[in-house]
XYZ file of C-alpha atoms in Angstrom:
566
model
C 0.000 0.000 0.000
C 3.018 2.303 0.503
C 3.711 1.860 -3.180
C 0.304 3.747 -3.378
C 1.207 6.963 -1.783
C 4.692 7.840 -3.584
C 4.982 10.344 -5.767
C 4.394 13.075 -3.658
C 4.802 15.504 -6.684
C 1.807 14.378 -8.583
C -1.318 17.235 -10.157
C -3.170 18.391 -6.826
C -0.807 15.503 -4.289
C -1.255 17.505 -1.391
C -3.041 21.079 -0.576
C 0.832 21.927 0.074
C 2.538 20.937 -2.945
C -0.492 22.323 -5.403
C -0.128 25.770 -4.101
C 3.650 25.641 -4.680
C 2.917 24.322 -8.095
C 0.537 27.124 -8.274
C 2.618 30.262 -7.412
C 5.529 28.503 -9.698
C 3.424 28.560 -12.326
C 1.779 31.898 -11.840
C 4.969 33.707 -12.021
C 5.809 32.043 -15.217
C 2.099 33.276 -16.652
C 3.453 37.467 -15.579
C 6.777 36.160 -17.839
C 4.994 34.944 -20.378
C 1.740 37.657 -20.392
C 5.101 40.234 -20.769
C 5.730 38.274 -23.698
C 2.523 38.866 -25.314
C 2.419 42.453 -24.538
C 0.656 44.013 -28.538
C -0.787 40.628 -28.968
C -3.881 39.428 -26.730
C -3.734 35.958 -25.229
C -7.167 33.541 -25.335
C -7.543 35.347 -21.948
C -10.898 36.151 -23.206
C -9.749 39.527 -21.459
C -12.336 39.103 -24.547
C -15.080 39.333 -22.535
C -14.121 43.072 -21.427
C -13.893 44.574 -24.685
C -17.128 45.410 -26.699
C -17.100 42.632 -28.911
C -16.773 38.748 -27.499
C -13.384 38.451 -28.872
C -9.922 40.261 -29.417
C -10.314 41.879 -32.999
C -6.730 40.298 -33.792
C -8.290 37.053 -33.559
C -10.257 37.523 -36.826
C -9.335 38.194 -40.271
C -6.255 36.538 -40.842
C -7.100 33.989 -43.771
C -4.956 33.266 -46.273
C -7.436 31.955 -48.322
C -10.914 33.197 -48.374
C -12.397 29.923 -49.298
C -12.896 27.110 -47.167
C -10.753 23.733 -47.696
C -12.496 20.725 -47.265
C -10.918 18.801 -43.703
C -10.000 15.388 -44.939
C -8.461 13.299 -42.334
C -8.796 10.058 -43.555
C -6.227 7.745 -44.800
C -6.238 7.003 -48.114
C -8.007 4.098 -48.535
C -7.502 1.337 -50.740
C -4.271 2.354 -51.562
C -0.850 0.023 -51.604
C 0.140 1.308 -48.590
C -3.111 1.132 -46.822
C -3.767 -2.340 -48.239
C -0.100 -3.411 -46.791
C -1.793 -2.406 -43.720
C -5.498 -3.406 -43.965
C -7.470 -6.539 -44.454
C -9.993 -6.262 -47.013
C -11.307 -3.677 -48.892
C -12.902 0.041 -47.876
C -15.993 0.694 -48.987
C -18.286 4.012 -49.128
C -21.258 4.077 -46.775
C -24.583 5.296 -47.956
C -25.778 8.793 -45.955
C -29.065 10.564 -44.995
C -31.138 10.033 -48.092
C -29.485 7.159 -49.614
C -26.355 9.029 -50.833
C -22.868 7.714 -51.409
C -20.626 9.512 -48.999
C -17.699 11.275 -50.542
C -15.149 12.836 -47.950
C -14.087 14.857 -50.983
C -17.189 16.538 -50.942
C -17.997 20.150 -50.017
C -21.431 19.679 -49.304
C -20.907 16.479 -47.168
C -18.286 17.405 -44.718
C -16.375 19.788 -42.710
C -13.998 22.718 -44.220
C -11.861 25.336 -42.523
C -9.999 28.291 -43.200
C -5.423 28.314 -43.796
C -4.878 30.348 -40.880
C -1.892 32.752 -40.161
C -1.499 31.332 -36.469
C 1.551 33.400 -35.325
C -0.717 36.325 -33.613
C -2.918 33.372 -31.491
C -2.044 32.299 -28.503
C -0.965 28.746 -27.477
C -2.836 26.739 -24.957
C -1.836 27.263 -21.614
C -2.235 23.540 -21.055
C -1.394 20.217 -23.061
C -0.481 21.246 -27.187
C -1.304 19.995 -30.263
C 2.248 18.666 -31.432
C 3.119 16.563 -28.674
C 0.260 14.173 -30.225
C 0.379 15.648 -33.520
C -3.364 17.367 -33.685
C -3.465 19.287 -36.775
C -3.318 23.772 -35.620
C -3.127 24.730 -39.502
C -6.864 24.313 -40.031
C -9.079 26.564 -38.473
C -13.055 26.882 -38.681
C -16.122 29.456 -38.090
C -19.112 27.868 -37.133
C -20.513 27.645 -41.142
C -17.387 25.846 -42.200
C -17.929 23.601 -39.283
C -20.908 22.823 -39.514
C -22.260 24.308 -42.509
C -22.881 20.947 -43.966
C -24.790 19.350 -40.740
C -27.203 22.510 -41.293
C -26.030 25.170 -39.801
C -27.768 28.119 -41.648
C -25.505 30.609 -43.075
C -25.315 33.940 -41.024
C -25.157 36.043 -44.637
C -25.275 36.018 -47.829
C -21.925 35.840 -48.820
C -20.792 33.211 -46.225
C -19.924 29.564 -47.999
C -22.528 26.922 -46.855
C -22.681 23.511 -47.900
C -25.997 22.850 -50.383
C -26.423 19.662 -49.327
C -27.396 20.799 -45.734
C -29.932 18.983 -43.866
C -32.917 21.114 -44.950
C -35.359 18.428 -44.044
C -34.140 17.268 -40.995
C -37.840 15.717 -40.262
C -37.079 12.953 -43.491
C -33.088 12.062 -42.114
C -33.210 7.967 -40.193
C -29.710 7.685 -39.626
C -30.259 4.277 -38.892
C -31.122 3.703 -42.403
C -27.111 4.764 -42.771
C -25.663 3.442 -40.137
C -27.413 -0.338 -40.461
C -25.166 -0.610 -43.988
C -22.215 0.702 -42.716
C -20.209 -2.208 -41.056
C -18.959 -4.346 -43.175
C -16.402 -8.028 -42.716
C -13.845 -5.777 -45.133
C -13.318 -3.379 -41.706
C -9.882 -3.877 -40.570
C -7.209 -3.190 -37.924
C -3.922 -2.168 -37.600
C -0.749 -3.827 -38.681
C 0.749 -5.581 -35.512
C 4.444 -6.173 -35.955
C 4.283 -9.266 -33.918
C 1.401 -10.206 -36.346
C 2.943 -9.268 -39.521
C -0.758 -10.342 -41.352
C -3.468 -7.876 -41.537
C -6.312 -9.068 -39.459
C -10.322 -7.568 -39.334
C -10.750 -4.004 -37.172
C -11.377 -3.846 -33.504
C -15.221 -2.604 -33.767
C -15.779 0.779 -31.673
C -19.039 2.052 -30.133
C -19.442 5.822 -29.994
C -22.012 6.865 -27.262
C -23.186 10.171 -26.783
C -24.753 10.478 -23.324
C -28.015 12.419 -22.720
C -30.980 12.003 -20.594
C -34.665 11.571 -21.061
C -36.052 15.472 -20.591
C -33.291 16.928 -22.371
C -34.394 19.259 -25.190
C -32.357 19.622 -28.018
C -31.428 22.434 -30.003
C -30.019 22.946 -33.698
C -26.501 23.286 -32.393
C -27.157 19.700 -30.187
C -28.305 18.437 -33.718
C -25.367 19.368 -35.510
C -22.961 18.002 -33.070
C -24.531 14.712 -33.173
C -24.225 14.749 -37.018
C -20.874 15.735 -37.337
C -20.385 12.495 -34.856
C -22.120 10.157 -37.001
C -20.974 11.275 -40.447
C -17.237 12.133 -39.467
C -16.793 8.931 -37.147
C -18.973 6.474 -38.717
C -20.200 7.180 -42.163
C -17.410 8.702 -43.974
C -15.114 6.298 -42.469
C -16.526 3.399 -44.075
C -17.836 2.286 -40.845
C -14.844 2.465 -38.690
C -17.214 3.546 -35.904
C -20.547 3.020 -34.729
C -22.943 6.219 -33.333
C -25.150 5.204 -29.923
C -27.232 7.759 -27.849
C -27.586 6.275 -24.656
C -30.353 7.918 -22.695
C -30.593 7.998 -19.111
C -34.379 7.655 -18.140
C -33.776 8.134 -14.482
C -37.364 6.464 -12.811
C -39.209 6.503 -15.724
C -40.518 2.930 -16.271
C -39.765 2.222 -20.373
C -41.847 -0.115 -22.605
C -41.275 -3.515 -23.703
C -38.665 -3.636 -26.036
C -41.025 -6.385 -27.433
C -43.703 -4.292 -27.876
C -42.842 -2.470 -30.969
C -45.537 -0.089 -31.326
C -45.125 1.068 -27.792
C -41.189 2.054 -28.065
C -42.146 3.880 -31.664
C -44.445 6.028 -29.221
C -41.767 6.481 -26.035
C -39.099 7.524 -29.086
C -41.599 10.049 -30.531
C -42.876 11.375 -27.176
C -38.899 12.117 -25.941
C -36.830 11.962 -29.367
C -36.400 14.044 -32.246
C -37.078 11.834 -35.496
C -33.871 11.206 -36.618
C -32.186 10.080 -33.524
C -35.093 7.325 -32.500
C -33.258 4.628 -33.978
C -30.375 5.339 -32.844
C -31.350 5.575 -29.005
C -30.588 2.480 -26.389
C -32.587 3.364 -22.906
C -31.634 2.851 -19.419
C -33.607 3.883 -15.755
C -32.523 3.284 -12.483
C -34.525 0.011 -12.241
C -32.311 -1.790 -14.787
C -29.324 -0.800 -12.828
C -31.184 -1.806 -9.491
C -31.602 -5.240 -11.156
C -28.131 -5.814 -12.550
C -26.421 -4.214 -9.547
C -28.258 -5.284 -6.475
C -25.525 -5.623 -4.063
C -24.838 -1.793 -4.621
C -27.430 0.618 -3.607
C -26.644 3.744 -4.755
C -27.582 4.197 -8.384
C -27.404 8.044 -8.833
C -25.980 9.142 -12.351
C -22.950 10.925 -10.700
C -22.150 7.867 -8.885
C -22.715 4.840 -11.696
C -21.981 6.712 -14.634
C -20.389 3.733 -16.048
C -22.931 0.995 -14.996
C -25.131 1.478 -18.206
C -22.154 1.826 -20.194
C -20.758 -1.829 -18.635
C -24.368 -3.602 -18.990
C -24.308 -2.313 -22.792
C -20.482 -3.480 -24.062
C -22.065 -6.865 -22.198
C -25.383 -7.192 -23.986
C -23.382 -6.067 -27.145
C -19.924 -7.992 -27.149
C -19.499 -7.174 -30.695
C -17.601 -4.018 -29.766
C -14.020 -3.792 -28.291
C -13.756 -0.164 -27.315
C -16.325 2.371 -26.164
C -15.997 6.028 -26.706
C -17.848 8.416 -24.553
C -19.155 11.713 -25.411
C -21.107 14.311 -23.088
C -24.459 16.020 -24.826
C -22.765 19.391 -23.677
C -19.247 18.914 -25.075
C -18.267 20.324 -28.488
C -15.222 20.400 -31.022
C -14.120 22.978 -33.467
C -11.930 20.290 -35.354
C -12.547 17.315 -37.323
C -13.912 14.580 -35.067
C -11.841 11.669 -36.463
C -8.754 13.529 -36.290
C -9.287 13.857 -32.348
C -10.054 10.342 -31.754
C -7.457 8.691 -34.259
C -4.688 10.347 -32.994
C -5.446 10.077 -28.757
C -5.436 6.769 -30.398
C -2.334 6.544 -31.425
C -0.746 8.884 -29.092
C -1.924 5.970 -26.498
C -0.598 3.292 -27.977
C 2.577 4.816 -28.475
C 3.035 5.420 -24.582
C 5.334 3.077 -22.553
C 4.384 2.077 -19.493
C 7.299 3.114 -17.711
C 6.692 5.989 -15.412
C 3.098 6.155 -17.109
C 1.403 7.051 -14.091
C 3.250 9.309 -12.968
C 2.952 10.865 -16.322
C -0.560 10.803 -15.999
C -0.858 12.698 -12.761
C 0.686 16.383 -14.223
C -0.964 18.685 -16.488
C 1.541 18.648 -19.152
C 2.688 22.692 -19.092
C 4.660 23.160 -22.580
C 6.390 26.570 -21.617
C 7.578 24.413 -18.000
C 7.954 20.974 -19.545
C 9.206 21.657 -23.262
C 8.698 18.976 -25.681
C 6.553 15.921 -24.586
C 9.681 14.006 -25.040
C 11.633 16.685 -22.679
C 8.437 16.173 -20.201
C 8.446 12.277 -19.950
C 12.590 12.446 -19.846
C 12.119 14.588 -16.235
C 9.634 12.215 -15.397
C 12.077 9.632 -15.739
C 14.840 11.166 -13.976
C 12.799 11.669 -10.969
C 11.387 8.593 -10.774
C 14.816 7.310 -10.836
C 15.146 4.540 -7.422
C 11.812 5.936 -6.114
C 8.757 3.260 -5.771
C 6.211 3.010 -8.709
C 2.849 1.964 -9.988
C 4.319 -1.367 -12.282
C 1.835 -3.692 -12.835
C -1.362 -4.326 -10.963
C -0.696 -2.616 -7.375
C -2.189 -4.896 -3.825
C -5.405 -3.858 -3.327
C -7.847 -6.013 -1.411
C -10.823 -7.595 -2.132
C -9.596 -7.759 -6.229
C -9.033 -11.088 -8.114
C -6.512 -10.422 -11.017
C -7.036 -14.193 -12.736
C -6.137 -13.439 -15.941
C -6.684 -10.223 -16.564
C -3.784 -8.483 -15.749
C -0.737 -8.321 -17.464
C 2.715 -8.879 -16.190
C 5.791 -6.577 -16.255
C 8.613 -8.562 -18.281
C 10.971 -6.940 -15.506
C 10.567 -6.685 -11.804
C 11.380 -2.872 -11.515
C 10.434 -0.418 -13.916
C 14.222 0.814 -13.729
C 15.248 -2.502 -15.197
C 13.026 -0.983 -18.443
C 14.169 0.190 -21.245
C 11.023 2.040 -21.948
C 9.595 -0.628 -24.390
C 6.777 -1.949 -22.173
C 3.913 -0.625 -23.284
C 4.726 0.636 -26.917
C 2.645 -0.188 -29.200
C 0.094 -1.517 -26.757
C -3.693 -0.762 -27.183
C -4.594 1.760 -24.271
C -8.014 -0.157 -22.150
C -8.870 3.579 -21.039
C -8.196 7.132 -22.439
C -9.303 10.164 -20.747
C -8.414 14.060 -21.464
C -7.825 15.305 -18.095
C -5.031 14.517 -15.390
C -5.149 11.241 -13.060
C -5.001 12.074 -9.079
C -5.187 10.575 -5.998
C -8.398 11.821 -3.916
C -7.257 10.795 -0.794
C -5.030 13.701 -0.841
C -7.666 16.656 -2.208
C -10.551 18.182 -0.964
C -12.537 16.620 -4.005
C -16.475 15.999 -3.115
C -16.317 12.461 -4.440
C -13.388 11.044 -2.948
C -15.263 9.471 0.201
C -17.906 7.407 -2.216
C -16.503 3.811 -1.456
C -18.693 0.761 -1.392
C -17.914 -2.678 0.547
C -14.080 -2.299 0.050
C -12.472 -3.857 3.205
C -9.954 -0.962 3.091
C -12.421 1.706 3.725
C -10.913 4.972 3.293
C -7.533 3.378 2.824
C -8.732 1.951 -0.195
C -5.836 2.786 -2.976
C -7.453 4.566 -6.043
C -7.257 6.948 -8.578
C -9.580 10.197 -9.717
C -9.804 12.244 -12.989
C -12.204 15.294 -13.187
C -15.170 14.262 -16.124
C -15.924 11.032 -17.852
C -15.386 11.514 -21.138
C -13.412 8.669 -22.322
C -12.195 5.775 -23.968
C -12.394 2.361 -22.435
C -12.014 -1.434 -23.695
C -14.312 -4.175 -22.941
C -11.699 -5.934 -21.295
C -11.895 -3.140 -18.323
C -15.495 -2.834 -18.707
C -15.969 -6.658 -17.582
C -13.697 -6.418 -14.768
C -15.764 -3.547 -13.577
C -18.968 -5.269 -14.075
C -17.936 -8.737 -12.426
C -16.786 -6.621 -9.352
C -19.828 -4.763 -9.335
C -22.151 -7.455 -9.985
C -21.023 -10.117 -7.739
C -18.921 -8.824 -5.052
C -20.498 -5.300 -4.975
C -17.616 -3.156 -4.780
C -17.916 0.633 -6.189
C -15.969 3.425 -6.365
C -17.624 6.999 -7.646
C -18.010 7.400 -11.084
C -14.853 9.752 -12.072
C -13.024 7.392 -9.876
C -14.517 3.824 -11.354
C -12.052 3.339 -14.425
C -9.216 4.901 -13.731
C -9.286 2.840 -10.051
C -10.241 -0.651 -11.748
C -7.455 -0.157 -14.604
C -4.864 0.173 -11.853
C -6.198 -2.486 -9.791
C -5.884 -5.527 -12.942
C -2.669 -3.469 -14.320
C -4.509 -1.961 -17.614
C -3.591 0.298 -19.980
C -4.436 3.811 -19.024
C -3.711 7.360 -20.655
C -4.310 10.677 -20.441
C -4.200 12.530 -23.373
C -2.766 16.358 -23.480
C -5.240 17.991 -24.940
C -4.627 21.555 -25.881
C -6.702 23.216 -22.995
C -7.285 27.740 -23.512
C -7.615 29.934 -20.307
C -10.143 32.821 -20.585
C -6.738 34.781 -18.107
C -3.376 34.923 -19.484
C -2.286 35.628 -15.677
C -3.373 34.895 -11.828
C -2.642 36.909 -8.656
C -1.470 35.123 -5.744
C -4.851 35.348 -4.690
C -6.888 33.576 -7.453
C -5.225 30.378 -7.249
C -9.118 28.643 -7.797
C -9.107 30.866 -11.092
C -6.557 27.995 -12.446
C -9.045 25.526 -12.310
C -12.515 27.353 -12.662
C -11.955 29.170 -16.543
C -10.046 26.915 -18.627
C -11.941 25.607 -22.324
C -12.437 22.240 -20.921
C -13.454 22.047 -17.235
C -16.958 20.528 -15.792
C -17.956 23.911 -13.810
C -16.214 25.985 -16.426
C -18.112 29.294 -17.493
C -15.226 30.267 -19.879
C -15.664 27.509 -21.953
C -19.481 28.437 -23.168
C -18.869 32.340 -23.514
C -16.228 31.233 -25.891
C -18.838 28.656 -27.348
C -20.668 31.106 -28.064
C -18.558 33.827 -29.314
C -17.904 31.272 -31.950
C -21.439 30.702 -32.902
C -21.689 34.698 -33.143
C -24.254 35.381 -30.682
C -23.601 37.865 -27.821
C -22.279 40.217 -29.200
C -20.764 38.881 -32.454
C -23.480 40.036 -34.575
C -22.236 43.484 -34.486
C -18.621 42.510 -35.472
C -19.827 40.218 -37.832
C -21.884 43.294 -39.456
C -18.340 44.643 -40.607
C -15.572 41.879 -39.937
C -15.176 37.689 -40.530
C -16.598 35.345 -37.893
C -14.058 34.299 -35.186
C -12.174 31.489 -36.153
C -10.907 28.691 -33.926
C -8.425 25.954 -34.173
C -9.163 23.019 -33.288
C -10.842 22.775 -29.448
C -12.519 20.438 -27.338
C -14.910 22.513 -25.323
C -16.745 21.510 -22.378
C -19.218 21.948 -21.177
C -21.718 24.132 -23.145
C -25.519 24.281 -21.501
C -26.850 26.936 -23.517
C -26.041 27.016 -27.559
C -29.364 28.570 -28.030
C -29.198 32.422 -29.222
């Protein structure tokens, strides 16, 4: 258990060691803010000027019409097919139309962007996991083609649109979109090309929730970016929470066409899978607690079980959005996880990764490294009580992580992804921290915390958590659940560095909370919807907009936004 409480240094460790980190860190913000002295940081000091954004922030095209995003690999080609089993194959969209990524009308564009005068993200970057910066996008070039109405004349807008959003059944798409000729990526120990891992995609929502054009178009860009004009690498599922709302026979046909149409728009009925607390009660008796905030992940475990057909789960919140292409984002946290050795991972995990501190990620995970250097480490599955690894849990090929060359790991499949840091609650004042269910340990139960659960995670750790659940009855709080059970069998586990904005390009030694409370991506975040929505051109855009180009962003991931209406 000692092994458990090293690394004294880790994101938020101790009240102690955060606010050193914190007054280190806010006297490198004054050095830097000097820096950008003629050129406004993302400080959203934005929100103090007239308009909802710096003026220097708009206007800098260098070409005045949009570029179609086109992240895909080129399929079918020699190399791909080196790669690949089988062959890729176009999907039919909303109306029965081939999908063609080359298309204007059927996918995302941006704007070639002269970056120099925008500021970088105070947090994470986009190089360290190679996230394209050179594209950026207004909201009509985002989402132009998932029918967002133009916002004048001249602005470019996609014709194909979705005009007639009451005739789109996106299961009609998605139902011919998976195909034997998916495949997966070339193993080096399995120099053959073998059939694709199939991945989920839910987006979580609940039954009341109303949803407006913007919720519309984010769920579009999801299924034709991820699913459709991938060929089917993905598949599109809105899970909806239906709290103590008793739900229809799934038998009973004519009653669930009803229950979708009473609580659905149109086009998302088919795509819907329903949950209330009384299914959860029923799987997970031995638990009593069956609040959303703590067993988030229950209906997400009971639904990789009743559909084994899928080997990874991605999770998306109703509220979240993203300026950039969606299978850009979730391709490359991909690949950035698979390309991290375990060596020193966890301790890796615990920082936000501070570019103008760290350097390069590679400069970053070499002073992780060197500090870990003789001092005890998570390697392997840690002792924890009450946890049967059977054969789960994978074994380090060395006894000491200093024995490692740093190969571990590489190459490896991550079993969770998330896109904030990994901490330990017993050492924070964090709300949640306390939630522990039938652990012998009690409060001295090792585990792990990340803020939001947004995230990646394999069926393999999705089992473990439901067998523990299930039969033994041992819980965790939700934000705590994966990252806790992924440690306990020795899984996989990443955080990815997202590049995170900060509506303040500096703190006084009294705002220390401020850190924390306006970043882009953050669950109690106001920042990140006034820049939402600055974006969309309401509150105050419409004047600039009378006389100047929308505000263009790179690409963000922006959480949460509860109000996209205008």
């Amino acid at each position: 258990m000692d092994s458990l409480r090293v690394q004294r240094r880790r994101f938020c460790a101790t009240r102690r060691q955060f606010l050193i980190a914190a007054v280190v860190f806010i006297l490198l913000l004054r050095l830097l803010a000097a820096s950008w002295q003629g050129r406004r940081g993302l400080s959203l000091n934005l929100f103090r000027h007239s308009y909802p954004f710096p003026t220097e922030f708009a206007g800098q095209r260098t070409h005045d019409r949009p570029i179609i995003n086109n992240p895909y690999p080129d399929y079918n080609s020699a190399s791909w097919n080196s790669t690949w089993q089988g062959a890729h194959r176009a999907c039919l969209g909303p109306y029965g139309r081939v999908m063609d990524r080359h298309d204007e009308n059927t996918t995302m564009s941006g704007y070639h962007w002269n970056a120099s005068g925008f500021p970088p993200p105070i947090f994470g970057s986009y190089e360290a996991w190679g996230l394209d910066r050179g594209l950026y996008a207004d909201s009509v070039s985002r989402y132009g083609a998932y029918g967002h109405k133009c916002r004048s004349d001249n602005s470019w807008y996609g014709s194909y649109g979705f005009n007639h959003a009451a005739e789109l059944q996106w299961d009609a798409a998605l139902d011919k979109q998976w195909d034997t000729d998916m495949r997966d990526e070339f193993n080096l120990s399995d120099p053959e090309p073998r059939i694709q891992p199939r991945t989920a995609v839910i987006m979580r929502t609940w039954l009341s929730k109303r949803y407006t054009d913007d919720d519309l178009h984010f769920i579009r860009a999801i299924i034709m970016e991820l699913a459709l004009h991938s060929g089917g690498e993905y598949e599109v599922v809105l899970l909806v929470d239906c709290k103590d709302t008793e739900l229809p026979n799934s038998m009973d046909t004519v009653a669930m066409d009803k229950f979708k149409a009473k609580h659905l728009p149109q086009e998302l009925g088919e795509l819907a899978v329903f949950f209330n607390t009384k299914i959860l009660e029923t799987w997970y008796p031995k638990i009593k607690v069956h609040d959303a905030v703590l067993r988030y992940f229950q209906p997400v475990q009971l639904f990789s079980l009743l559909h084994p057909q899928y080997d990874y789960i991605w999770q998306f919140e109703i509220d979240a959005r993203y300026t950039g292409h969606l299978y850009r984002l979730v391709t490359q946290a991909t690949d950035f996880a698979r390309r991290q050795p375990r060596k020193h991972l966890w301790e890796r995990n615990s920082y936000l990764y501070i570019p103008a501190i760290h350097g390069t990620w590679e400069e970053f995970a070499t002073k992780v490294n060197q500090d870990m250097v003789k001092r005890d480490s998570i390697w392997g599955p840690p002792p924890a009580e009450d946890i049967d690894l059977g054969r789960h849990s994978p074994v380090p090929p060395v006894a000491s992580p200093d024995d490692d060359e740093g190969d571990w790991g590489v190459g490896e499949e991550a079993d969770l992804i998330t896109w904030l840091p990994h901490f330990d609650p017993a050492g924070v004042n964090w709300p949640w921290g306390q939630e522990i269910y039938h652990f012998q340990q009690r409060m001295h139960t090792p585990r792990r915390a990340t803020v939001g659960a947004m995230s990646r995670l394999s069926t393999r750790l999705l089992r473990v958590m439901h067998k523990d659940q299930a039969c033994k009855g041992l819980g965790l709080a939700s934000e705590m659940m994966p990252i806790s059970w992924a440690m306990y069998y020795g899984l996989k586990a990443v955080q990815v560095p997202q590049p995170i904005y900060h509506e303040r390009a500096a703190w006084g030694h009294k705002s220390c909370d401020d850190i924390l409370l306006y970043p882009s991506f953050m669950w109690r975040s106001s920042f990140a919807e006034r820049l939402y929505r600055a974006w969309l051109g309401y509150d105050g855009a419409e004047e600039w907009e009378k006389e100047n180009r929308p505000l263009c962003l790179p690409a963000i991931f922006i959480h949460p936004v509860k109000n996209s209406e205008r």
